JSON list of C-alpha atoms in Angstrom, two decimals:
[
{"chain": "G", "resi": 16, "resn": "MET", "atom": "CA", "xyz": [-12.94, -46.70, 31.01]},
{"chain": "G", "resi": 17, "resn": "THR", "atom": "CA", "xyz": [-13.72, -50.39, 31.53]},
{"chain": "G", "resi": 18, "resn": "ASP", "atom": "CA", "xyz": [-11.36, -51.17, 34.43]},
{"chain": "G", "resi": 19, "resn": "HIS", "atom": "CA", "xyz": [-12.17, -48.06, 36.45]},
{"chain": "G", "resi": 20, "resn": "ALA", "atom": "CA", "xyz": [-15.89, -48.41, 35.74]},
{"chain": "G", "resi": 21, "resn": "ALA", "atom": "CA", "xyz": [-15.83, -52.00, 37.00]},
{"chain": "G", "resi": 22, "resn": "LEU", "atom": "CA", "xyz": [-13.97, -50.92, 40.14]},
{"chain": "G", "resi": 23, "resn": "MET", "atom": "CA", "xyz": [-16.47, -48.17, 40.88]},
{"chain": "G", "resi": 24, "resn": "ASP", "atom": "CA", "xyz": [-19.43, -50.47, 40.26]},
{"chain": "G", "resi": 25, "resn": "ALA", "atom": "CA", "xyz": [-17.95, -53.06, 42.61]},
{"chain": "G", "resi": 26, "resn": "THR", "atom": "CA", "xyz": [-17.19, -50.43, 45.26]},
{"chain": "G", "resi": 27, "resn": "TYR", "atom": "CA", "xyz": [-20.61, -48.80, 45.20]},
{"chain": "G", "resi": 28, "resn": "ARG", "atom": "CA", "xyz": [-22.96, -51.61, 44.24]},
{"chain": "G", "resi": 29, "resn": "ARG", "atom": "CA", "xyz": [-24.11, -51.77, 47.88]},
{"chain": "G", "resi": 30, "resn": "GLN", "atom": "CA", "xyz": [-22.63, -48.53, 49.21]},
{"chain": "G", "resi": 31, "resn": "ARG", "atom": "CA", "xyz": [-24.82, -46.45, 46.90]},
{"chain": "G", "resi": 32, "resn": "HIS", "atom": "CA", "xyz": [-27.86, -47.31, 49.04]},
{"chain": "G", "resi": 33, "resn": "ILE", "atom": "CA", "xyz": [-26.35, -45.70, 52.15]},
{"chain": "G", "resi": 34, "resn": "TYR", "atom": "CA", "xyz": [-23.91, -43.27, 50.53]},
{"chain": "G", "resi": 35, "resn": "ASP", "atom": "CA", "xyz": [-25.85, -40.07, 51.16]},
{"chain": "G", "resi": 36, "resn": "VAL", "atom": "CA", "xyz": [-26.51, -41.01, 54.78]},
{"chain": "G", "resi": 37, "resn": "THR", "atom": "CA", "xyz": [-22.91, -41.88, 55.65]},
{"chain": "G", "resi": 38, "resn": "ARG", "atom": "CA", "xyz": [-20.93, -39.28, 53.69]},
{"chain": "G", "resi": 39, "resn": "PRO", "atom": "CA", "xyz": [-22.05, -35.79, 54.86]},
{"chain": "G", "resi": 40, "resn": "LEU", "atom": "CA", "xyz": [-19.49, -35.73, 57.68]},
{"chain": "G", "resi": 41, "resn": "PHE", "atom": "CA", "xyz": [-16.69, -36.38, 55.17]},
{"chain": "G", "resi": 42, "resn": "LEU", "atom": "CA", "xyz": [-17.72, -34.19, 52.25]},
{"chain": "G", "resi": 43, "resn": "HIS", "atom": "CA", "xyz": [-17.23, -30.71, 53.66]},
{"chain": "G", "resi": 44, "resn": "GLY", "atom": "CA", "xyz": [-17.88, -27.78, 51.33]},
{"chain": "G", "resi": 45, "resn": "ARG", "atom": "CA", "xyz": [-20.52, -29.20, 49.01]},
{"chain": "G", "resi": 46, "resn": "ARG", "atom": "CA", "xyz": [-23.23, -26.85, 50.24]},
{"chain": "G", "resi": 47, "resn": "ARG", "atom": "CA", "xyz": [-20.86, -23.91, 49.85]},
{"chain": "G", "resi": 48, "resn": "LEU", "atom": "CA", "xyz": [-20.15, -24.93, 46.25]},
{"chain": "G", "resi": 49, "resn": "ILE", "atom": "CA", "xyz": [-23.86, -25.09, 45.39]},
{"chain": "G", "resi": 50, "resn": "HIS", "atom": "CA", "xyz": [-24.55, -21.74, 47.07]},
{"chain": "G", "resi": 51, "resn": "GLU", "atom": "CA", "xyz": [-21.77, -20.07, 45.09]},
{"chain": "G", "resi": 52, "resn": "LEU", "atom": "CA", "xyz": [-23.00, -21.32, 41.71]},
{"chain": "G", "resi": 53, "resn": "ASP", "atom": "CA", "xyz": [-25.66, -18.58, 41.47]},
{"chain": "G", "resi": 54, "resn": "PRO", "atom": "CA", "xyz": [-26.40, -19.54, 37.83]},
{"chain": "G", "resi": 55, "resn": "ALA", "atom": "CA", "xyz": [-28.16, -17.39, 35.28]},
{"chain": "G", "resi": 56, "resn": "PRO", "atom": "CA", "xyz": [-31.73, -18.51, 34.49]},
{"chain": "G", "resi": 57, "resn": "GLU", "atom": "CA", "xyz": [-30.64, -19.97, 31.14]},
{"chain": "G", "resi": 58, "resn": "ALA", "atom": "CA", "xyz": [-27.50, -21.67, 32.48]},
{"chain": "G", "resi": 59, "resn": "LYS", "atom": "CA", "xyz": [-26.51, -25.19, 31.51]},
{"chain": "G", "resi": 60, "resn": "ILE", "atom": "CA", "xyz": [-24.87, -26.97, 34.44]},
{"chain": "G", "resi": 61, "resn": "LEU", "atom": "CA", "xyz": [-22.96, -30.24, 34.20]},
{"chain": "G", "resi": 62, "resn": "GLU", "atom": "CA", "xyz": [-21.76, -32.32, 37.13]},
{"chain": "G", "resi": 63, "resn": "LEU", "atom": "CA", "xyz": [-18.91, -34.68, 36.33]},
{"chain": "G", "resi": 64, "resn": "ALA", "atom": "CA", "xyz": [-18.86, -37.87, 38.41]},
{"chain": "G", "resi": 65, "resn": "CYS", "atom": "CA", "xyz": [-22.34, -37.05, 39.69]},
{"chain": "G", "resi": 66, "resn": "GLY", "atom": "CA", "xyz": [-22.59, -40.21, 41.79]},
{"chain": "G", "resi": 67, "resn": "THR", "atom": "CA", "xyz": [-25.95, -40.66, 43.49]},
{"chain": "G", "resi": 68, "resn": "GLY", "atom": "CA", "xyz": [-27.33, -37.40, 42.12]},
{"chain": "G", "resi": 69, "resn": "GLN", "atom": "CA", "xyz": [-27.42, -35.74, 45.55]},
{"chain": "G", "resi": 70, "resn": "ASN", "atom": "CA", "xyz": [-25.77, -32.55, 44.30]},
{"chain": "G", "resi": 71, "resn": "LEU", "atom": "CA", "xyz": [-27.91, -32.36, 41.18]},
{"chain": "G", "resi": 72, "resn": "ARG", "atom": "CA", "xyz": [-31.05, -32.69, 43.26]},
{"chain": "G", "resi": 73, "resn": "ALA", "atom": "CA", "xyz": [-29.85, -29.91, 45.56]},
{"chain": "G", "resi": 74, "resn": "ILE", "atom": "CA", "xyz": [-28.97, -27.70, 42.57]},
{"chain": "G", "resi": 75, "resn": "ALA", "atom": "CA", "xyz": [-32.40, -28.33, 41.04]},
{"chain": "G", "resi": 76, "resn": "ARG", "atom": "CA", "xyz": [-34.07, -27.27, 44.28]},
{"chain": "G", "resi": 77, "resn": "ALA", "atom": "CA", "xyz": [-31.89, -24.20, 44.73]},
{"chain": "G", "resi": 78, "resn": "TYR", "atom": "CA", "xyz": [-32.10, -23.03, 41.12]},
{"chain": "G", "resi": 79, "resn": "PRO", "atom": "CA", "xyz": [-35.33, -24.25, 39.47]},
{"chain": "G", "resi": 80, "resn": "GLY", "atom": "CA", "xyz": [-35.53, -24.19, 35.71]},
{"chain": "G", "resi": 81, "resn": "ARG", "atom": "CA", "xyz": [-31.82, -24.54, 34.93]},
{"chain": "G", "resi": 82, "resn": "ALA", "atom": "CA", "xyz": [-30.76, -27.19, 32.45]},
{"chain": "G", "resi": 83, "resn": "LEU", "atom": "CA", "xyz": [-28.92, -29.86, 34.46]},
{"chain": "G", "resi": 84, "resn": "TYR", "atom": "CA", "xyz": [-26.70, -32.70, 33.25]},
{"chain": "G", "resi": 85, "resn": "GLY", "atom": "CA", "xyz": [-24.81, -35.44, 35.04]},
{"chain": "G", "resi": 86, "resn": "LEU", "atom": "CA", "xyz": [-22.09, -37.87, 33.98]},
{"chain": "G", "resi": 87, "resn": "ASP", "atom": "CA", "xyz": [-20.78, -40.86, 35.92]},
{"chain": "G", "resi": 88, "resn": "ILE", "atom": "CA", "xyz": [-18.60, -43.86, 35.16]},
{"chain": "G", "resi": 89, "resn": "SER", "atom": "CA", "xyz": [-20.56, -46.15, 37.48]},
{"chain": "G", "resi": 90, "resn": "SER", "atom": "CA", "xyz": [-23.82, -47.57, 36.20]},
{"chain": "G", "resi": 91, "resn": "GLU", "atom": "CA", "xyz": [-24.62, -48.56, 39.79]},
{"chain": "G", "resi": 92, "resn": "MET", "atom": "CA", "xyz": [-24.41, -44.97, 41.00]},
{"chain": "G", "resi": 93, "resn": "LEU", "atom": "CA", "xyz": [-26.41, -43.76, 38.02]},
{"chain": "G", "resi": 94, "resn": "ALA", "atom": "CA", "xyz": [-29.23, -46.13, 38.95]},
{"chain": "G", "resi": 95, "resn": "THR", "atom": "CA", "xyz": [-29.53, -44.32, 42.28]},
{"chain": "G", "resi": 96, "resn": "ALA", "atom": "CA", "xyz": [-29.12, -40.91, 40.63]},
{"chain": "G", "resi": 97, "resn": "ARG", "atom": "CA", "xyz": [-31.96, -41.54, 38.16]},
{"chain": "G", "resi": 98, "resn": "ALA", "atom": "CA", "xyz": [-34.31, -42.38, 40.99]},
{"chain": "G", "resi": 99, "resn": "LYS", "atom": "CA", "xyz": [-33.20, -39.33, 42.94]},
{"chain": "G", "resi": 100, "resn": "VAL", "atom": "CA", "xyz": [-33.33, -36.59, 40.30]},
{"chain": "G", "resi": 101, "resn": "ARG", "atom": "CA", "xyz": [-36.55, -37.92, 38.73]},
{"chain": "G", "resi": 102, "resn": "GLY", "atom": "CA", "xyz": [-36.09, -36.34, 35.33]},
{"chain": "G", "resi": 103, "resn": "ARG", "atom": "CA", "xyz": [-34.78, -33.00, 36.58]},
{"chain": "G", "resi": 104, "resn": "ALA", "atom": "CA", "xyz": [-31.38, -33.72, 35.01]},
{"chain": "G", "resi": 105, "resn": "LEU", "atom": "CA", "xyz": [-30.21, -35.55, 31.91]},
{"chain": "G", "resi": 106, "resn": "LEU", "atom": "CA", "xyz": [-27.87, -38.30, 33.06]},
{"chain": "G", "resi": 107, "resn": "ALA", "atom": "CA", "xyz": [-25.33, -40.29, 31.04]},
{"chain": "G", "resi": 108, "resn": "HIS", "atom": "CA", "xyz": [-22.80, -43.05, 31.54]},
{"chain": "G", "resi": 109, "resn": "GLY", "atom": "CA", "xyz": [-19.28, -41.90, 30.69]},
{"chain": "G", "resi": 110, "resn": "ASP", "atom": "CA", "xyz": [-15.71, -41.20, 31.73]},
{"chain": "G", "resi": 111, "resn": "ALA", "atom": "CA", "xyz": [-14.95, -37.71, 33.07]},
{"chain": "G", "resi": 112, "resn": "THR", "atom": "CA", "xyz": [-11.51, -37.82, 31.43]},
{"chain": "G", "resi": 113, "resn": "GLY", "atom": "CA", "xyz": [-12.98, -38.15, 27.93]},
{"chain": "G", "resi": 114, "resn": "PHE", "atom": "CA", "xyz": [-16.60, -37.99, 26.82]},
{"chain": "G", "resi": 115, "resn": "ASP", "atom": "CA", "xyz": [-18.64, -37.02, 23.75]},
{"chain": "G", "resi": 116, "resn": "ALA", "atom": "CA", "xyz": [-20.87, -34.28, 25.13]},
{"chain": "G", "resi": 117, "resn": "PRO", "atom": "CA", "xyz": [-22.92, -33.69, 21.94]},
{"chain": "G", "resi": 118, "resn": "ALA", "atom": "CA", "xyz": [-23.73, -37.40, 21.66]},
{"chain": "G", "resi": 119, "resn": "LEU", "atom": "CA", "xyz": [-24.59, -37.74, 25.35]},
{"chain": "G", "resi": 120, "resn": "PHE", "atom": "CA", "xyz": [-26.25, -34.40, 26.08]},
{"chain": "G", "resi": 121, "resn": "GLY", "atom": "CA", "xyz": [-26.96, -32.68, 22.78]},
{"chain": "G", "resi": 122, "resn": "THR", "atom": "CA", "xyz": [-24.58, -29.82, 23.59]},
{"chain": "G", "resi": 123, "resn": "ASP", "atom": "CA", "xyz": [-20.80, -29.44, 23.56]},
{"chain": "G", "resi": 124, "resn": "THR", "atom": "CA", "xyz": [-20.40, -26.64, 26.10]},
{"chain": "G", "resi": 125, "resn": "PHE", "atom": "CA", "xyz": [-21.77, -25.73, 29.50]},
{"chain": "G", "resi": 126, "resn": "ASP", "atom": "CA", "xyz": [-21.93, -22.53, 31.52]},
{"chain": "G", "resi": 127, "resn": "GLN", "atom": "CA", "xyz": [-20.91, -24.20, 34.76]},
{"chain": "G", "resi": 128, "resn": "ILE", "atom": "CA", "xyz": [-19.27, -27.54, 35.48]},
{"chain": "G", "resi": 129, "resn": "VAL", "atom": "CA", "xyz": [-19.15, -29.08, 38.95]},
{"chain": "G", "resi": 130, "resn": "ILE", "atom": "CA", "xyz": [-16.71, -31.69, 40.27]},
{"chain": "G", "resi": 131, "resn": "SER", "atom": "CA", "xyz": [-17.41, -32.50, 43.91]},
{"chain": "G", "resi": 132, "resn": "TYR", "atom": "CA", "xyz": [-15.24, -34.99, 45.81]},
{"chain": "G", "resi": 133, "resn": "ALA", "atom": "CA", "xyz": [-14.57, -36.92, 42.62]},
{"chain": "G", "resi": 134, "resn": "LEU", "atom": "CA", "xyz": [-11.06, -35.94, 41.54]},
{"chain": "G", "resi": 135, "resn": "SER", "atom": "CA", "xyz": [-9.76, -37.88, 44.53]},
{"chain": "G", "resi": 136, "resn": "MET", "atom": "CA", "xyz": [-11.31, -40.99, 42.97]},
{"chain": "G", "resi": 137, "resn": "ILE", "atom": "CA", "xyz": [-10.30, -40.48, 39.34]},
{"chain": "G", "resi": 138, "resn": "PRO", "atom": "CA", "xyz": [-6.87, -41.93, 38.47]},
{"chain": "G", "resi": 139, "resn": "ASP", "atom": "CA", "xyz": [-6.24, -39.36, 35.72]},
{"chain": "G", "resi": 140, "resn": "TRP", "atom": "CA", "xyz": [-7.64, -36.49, 37.76]},
{"chain": "G", "resi": 141, "resn": "ARG", "atom": "CA", "xyz": [-5.70, -33.83, 35.90]},
{"chain": "G", "resi": 142, "resn": "GLY", "atom": "CA", "xyz": [-7.16, -35.22, 32.69]},
{"chain": "G", "resi": 143, "resn": "ALA", "atom": "CA", "xyz": [-10.64, -34.77, 34.17]},
{"chain": "G", "resi": 144, "resn": "ILE", "atom": "CA", "xyz": [-9.89, -31.12, 34.92]},
{"chain": "G", "resi": 145, "resn": "GLY", "atom": "CA", "xyz": [-8.66, -30.64, 31.37]},
{"chain": "G", "resi": 146, "resn": "GLU", "atom": "CA", "xyz": [-11.76, -32.29, 29.92]},
{"chain": "G", "resi": 147, "resn": "ALA", "atom": "CA", "xyz": [-13.98, -30.06, 32.04]},
{"chain": "G", "resi": 148, "resn": "MET", "atom": "CA", "xyz": [-12.16, -26.98, 30.80]},
{"chain": "G", "resi": 149, "resn": "ARG", "atom": "CA", "xyz": [-12.59, -28.13, 27.21]},
{"chain": "G", "resi": 150, "resn": "HIS", "atom": "CA", "xyz": [-16.35, -28.15, 27.67]},
{"chain": "G", "resi": 151, "resn": "LEU", "atom": "CA", "xyz": [-16.74, -24.72, 29.26]},
{"chain": "G", "resi": 152, "resn": "GLY", "atom": "CA", "xyz": [-18.41, -22.13, 27.12]},
{"chain": "G", "resi": 153, "resn": "PRO", "atom": "CA", "xyz": [-17.29, -18.47, 26.97]},
{"chain": "G", "resi": 154, "resn": "GLY", "atom": "CA", "xyz": [-17.43, -16.95, 30.42]},
{"chain": "G", "resi": 155, "resn": "GLY", "atom": "CA", "xyz": [-17.96, -20.38, 31.95]},
{"chain": "G", "resi": 156, "resn": "THR", "atom": "CA", "xyz": [-16.85, -21.52, 35.38]},
{"chain": "G", "resi": 157, "resn": "LEU", "atom": "CA", "xyz": [-15.53, -24.77, 36.79]},
{"chain": "G", "resi": 158, "resn": "HIS", "atom": "CA", "xyz": [-16.42, -25.37, 40.44]},
{"chain": "G", "resi": 159, "resn": "VAL", "atom": "CA", "xyz": [-14.39, -27.92, 42.39]},
{"chain": "G", "resi": 160, "resn": "VAL", "atom": "CA", "xyz": [-14.35, -29.11, 45.97]},
{"chain": "G", "resi": 161, "resn": "ASP", "atom": "CA", "xyz": [-12.36, -32.08, 47.27]},
{"chain": "G", "resi": 162, "resn": "PHE", "atom": "CA", "xyz": [-10.08, -33.18, 50.06]},
{"chain": "G", "resi": 163, "resn": "GLY", "atom": "CA", "xyz": [-7.29, -30.72, 50.80]},
{"chain": "G", "resi": 164, "resn": "ASP", "atom": "CA", "xyz": [-3.75, -31.11, 52.07]},
{"chain": "G", "resi": 165, "resn": "LEU", "atom": "CA", "xyz": [-4.88, -31.29, 55.74]},
{"chain": "G", "resi": 166, "resn": "ALA", "atom": "CA", "xyz": [-2.05, -28.90, 56.60]},
{"chain": "G", "resi": 167, "resn": "GLY", "atom": "CA", "xyz": [-3.79, -27.62, 59.72]},
{"chain": "G", "resi": 168, "resn": "TRP", "atom": "CA", "xyz": [-4.51, -31.06, 61.16]},
{"chain": "G", "resi": 169, "resn": "PRO", "atom": "CA", "xyz": [-2.34, -33.33, 63.32]},
{"chain": "G", "resi": 170, "resn": "GLY", "atom": "CA", "xyz": [-0.46, -36.10, 61.58]},
{"chain": "G", "resi": 171, "resn": "ALA", "atom": "CA", "xyz": [-2.51, -38.75, 63.37]},
{"chain": "G", "resi": 172, "resn": "PHE", "atom": "CA", "xyz": [-5.71, -37.33, 61.93]},
{"chain": "G", "resi": 173, "resn": "ARG", "atom": "CA", "xyz": [-4.26, -37.22, 58.43]},
{"chain": "G", "resi": 174, "resn": "THR", "atom": "CA", "xyz": [-3.19, -40.84, 58.72]},
{"chain": "G", "resi": 175, "resn": "ALA", "atom": "CA", "xyz": [-6.59, -41.93, 60.03]},
{"chain": "G", "resi": 176, "resn": "LEU", "atom": "CA", "xyz": [-8.52, -40.03, 57.37]},
{"chain": "G", "resi": 177, "resn": "ASN", "atom": "CA", "xyz": [-6.37, -41.32, 54.52]},
{"chain": "G", "resi": 178, "resn": "ALA", "atom": "CA", "xyz": [-6.86, -44.86, 55.80]},
{"chain": "G", "resi": 179, "resn": "ALA", "atom": "CA", "xyz": [-10.63, -44.39, 56.08]},
{"chain": "G", "resi": 180, "resn": "VAL", "atom": "CA", "xyz": [-11.17, -42.94, 52.62]},
{"chain": "G", "resi": 181, "resn": "GLY", "atom": "CA", "xyz": [-8.59, -45.24, 51.06]},
{"chain": "G", "resi": 182, "resn": "ARG", "atom": "CA", "xyz": [-10.96, -48.15, 51.65]},
{"chain": "G", "resi": 183, "resn": "PHE", "atom": "CA", "xyz": [-13.10, -46.61, 48.92]},
{"chain": "G", "resi": 184, "resn": "HIS", "atom": "CA", "xyz": [-10.22, -45.96, 46.51]},
{"chain": "G", "resi": 185, "resn": "VAL", "atom": "CA", "xyz": [-10.01, -42.27, 47.44]},
{"chain": "G", "resi": 186, "resn": "THR", "atom": "CA", "xyz": [-6.67, -40.46, 47.30]},
{"chain": "G", "resi": 187, "resn": "PRO", "atom": "CA", "xyz": [-6.57, -36.77, 48.33]},
{"chain": "G", "resi": 188, "resn": "ARG", "atom": "CA", "xyz": [-4.78, -34.74, 45.60]},
{"chain": "G", "resi": 189, "resn": "GLU", "atom": "CA", "xyz": [-2.16, -32.57, 47.23]},
{"chain": "G", "resi": 190, "resn": "GLY", "atom": "CA", "xyz": [-1.49, -30.75, 43.96]},
{"chain": "G", "resi": 191, "resn": "LEU", "atom": "CA", "xyz": [-5.12, -29.81, 43.37]},
{"chain": "G", "resi": 192, "resn": "ALA", "atom": "CA", "xyz": [-4.75, -26.06, 43.97]},
{"chain": "G", "resi": 193, "resn": "GLN", "atom": "CA", "xyz": [-1.83, -25.75, 41.57]},
{"chain": "G", "resi": 194, "resn": "ALA", "atom": "CA", "xyz": [-3.61, -27.89, 38.98]},
{"chain": "G", "resi": 195, "resn": "LEU", "atom": "CA", "xyz": [-6.57, -25.51, 39.00]},
{"chain": "G", "resi": 196, "resn": "HIS", "atom": "CA", "xyz": [-4.29, -22.50, 38.56]},
{"chain": "G", "resi": 197, "resn": "ASP", "atom": "CA", "xyz": [-2.52, -24.29, 35.71]},
{"chain": "G", "resi": 198, "resn": "ALA", "atom": "CA", "xyz": [-5.84, -25.08, 34.04]},
{"chain": "G", "resi": 199, "resn": "ALA", "atom": "CA", "xyz": [-6.91, -21.45, 34.29]},
{"chain": "G", "resi": 200, "resn": "GLY", "atom": "CA", "xyz": [-3.62, -20.28, 32.78]},
{"chain": "G", "resi": 201, "resn": "ALA", "atom": "CA", "xyz": [-3.92, -22.67, 29.85]},
{"chain": "G", "resi": 202, "resn": "TYR", "atom": "CA", "xyz": [-7.22, -21.04, 28.86]},
{"chain": "G", "resi": 203, "resn": "GLY", "atom": "CA", "xyz": [-6.32, -17.45, 29.67]},
{"chain": "G", "resi": 204, "resn": "GLY", "atom": "CA", "xyz": [-8.61, -17.52, 32.68]},
{"chain": "G", "resi": 205, "resn": "ARG", "atom": "CA", "xyz": [-8.16, -17.15, 36.39]},
{"chain": "G", "resi": 206, "resn": "ALA", "atom": "CA", "xyz": [-8.62, -19.39, 39.39]},
{"chain": "G", "resi": 207, "resn": "SER", "atom": "CA", "xyz": [-9.50, -18.71, 42.99]},
{"chain": "G", "resi": 208, "resn": "VAL", "atom": "CA", "xyz": [-8.69, -21.47, 45.46]},
{"chain": "G", "resi": 209, "resn": "THR", "atom": "CA", "xyz": [-9.69, -21.49, 49.11]},
{"chain": "G", "resi": 210, "resn": "PRO", "atom": "CA", "xyz": [-8.68, -23.98, 51.81]},
{"chain": "G", "resi": 211, "resn": "LEU", "atom": "CA", "xyz": [-11.60, -24.95, 54.04]},
{"chain": "G", "resi": 212, "resn": "ALA", "atom": "CA", "xyz": [-11.57, -26.16, 57.63]},
{"chain": "G", "resi": 213, "resn": "ARG", "atom": "CA", "xyz": [-7.80, -25.82, 58.12]},
{"chain": "G", "resi": 214, "resn": "GLY", "atom": "CA", "xyz": [-7.06, -27.59, 54.87]},
{"chain": "G", "resi": 215, "resn": "TYR", "atom": "CA", "xyz": [-9.52, -30.43, 55.27]},
{"chain": "G", "resi": 216, "resn": "ALA", "atom": "CA", "xyz": [-11.01, -29.45, 51.94]},
{"chain": "G", "resi": 217, "resn": "CYS", "atom": "CA", "xyz": [-9.94, -27.40, 48.93]},
{"chain": "G", "resi": 218, "resn": "ALA", "atom": "CA", "xyz": [-12.53, -25.31, 47.09]},
{"chain": "G", "resi": 219, "resn": "GLY", "atom": "CA", "xyz": [-11.72, -23.77, 43.73]},
{"chain": "G", "resi": 220, "resn": "VAL", "atom": "CA", "xyz": [-13.39, -21.83, 40.95]},
{"chain": "G", "resi": 221, "resn": "VAL", "atom": "CA", "xyz": [-11.82, -21.49, 37.51]},
{"chain": "G", "resi": 222, "resn": "ARG", "atom": "CA", "xyz": [-13.22, -18.78, 35.23]},
{"chain": "G", "resi": 223, "resn": "VAL", "atom": "CA", "xyz": [-12.60, -18.59, 31.50]},
{"chain": "G", "resi": 224, "resn": "PRO", "atom": "CA", "xyz": [-12.90, -15.44, 29.37]}
]
């Protein structure tokens, strides 16, 4: 965790202060993800790579009373998240590809797990999907949104976008849809994957029995 944590801290030490102002144009589909959660009143919801806490704050506002948790590898981002969620979520420092949920959160499983525009920043992104699946309780759902394959966009746009996000160590995962289907199959579940905005983004939900 050390090398990647240091990289993320260095990348977002200053960016975290303007992140939520500058990113909405890039992060298409986050509102859709939150709307589709529709959690039960007693649901436990974990966001992996929660960043500044923007999603957790939105989830808390949309679904009051749910138990919310957030994990991030960057202590810099967590500093912003703690100020933003103001006690409405339990936050912890950790690696999405391997974490001790009982030690960090007092529970080993969650009803819903969210990963929003983070897999494109996690080197072992398939490992993060696997770790999320491991922590889903019976009937749980994994909700993912991230950059898509940009299939419906001109090559010049794809090149420009990849260059822009690459400055922040972001790499769109072209195999994301298949990885979600593979994760569902490994647990006897099912996945639904939807391309958004002509492939700009990929939204997926994995459900386990």
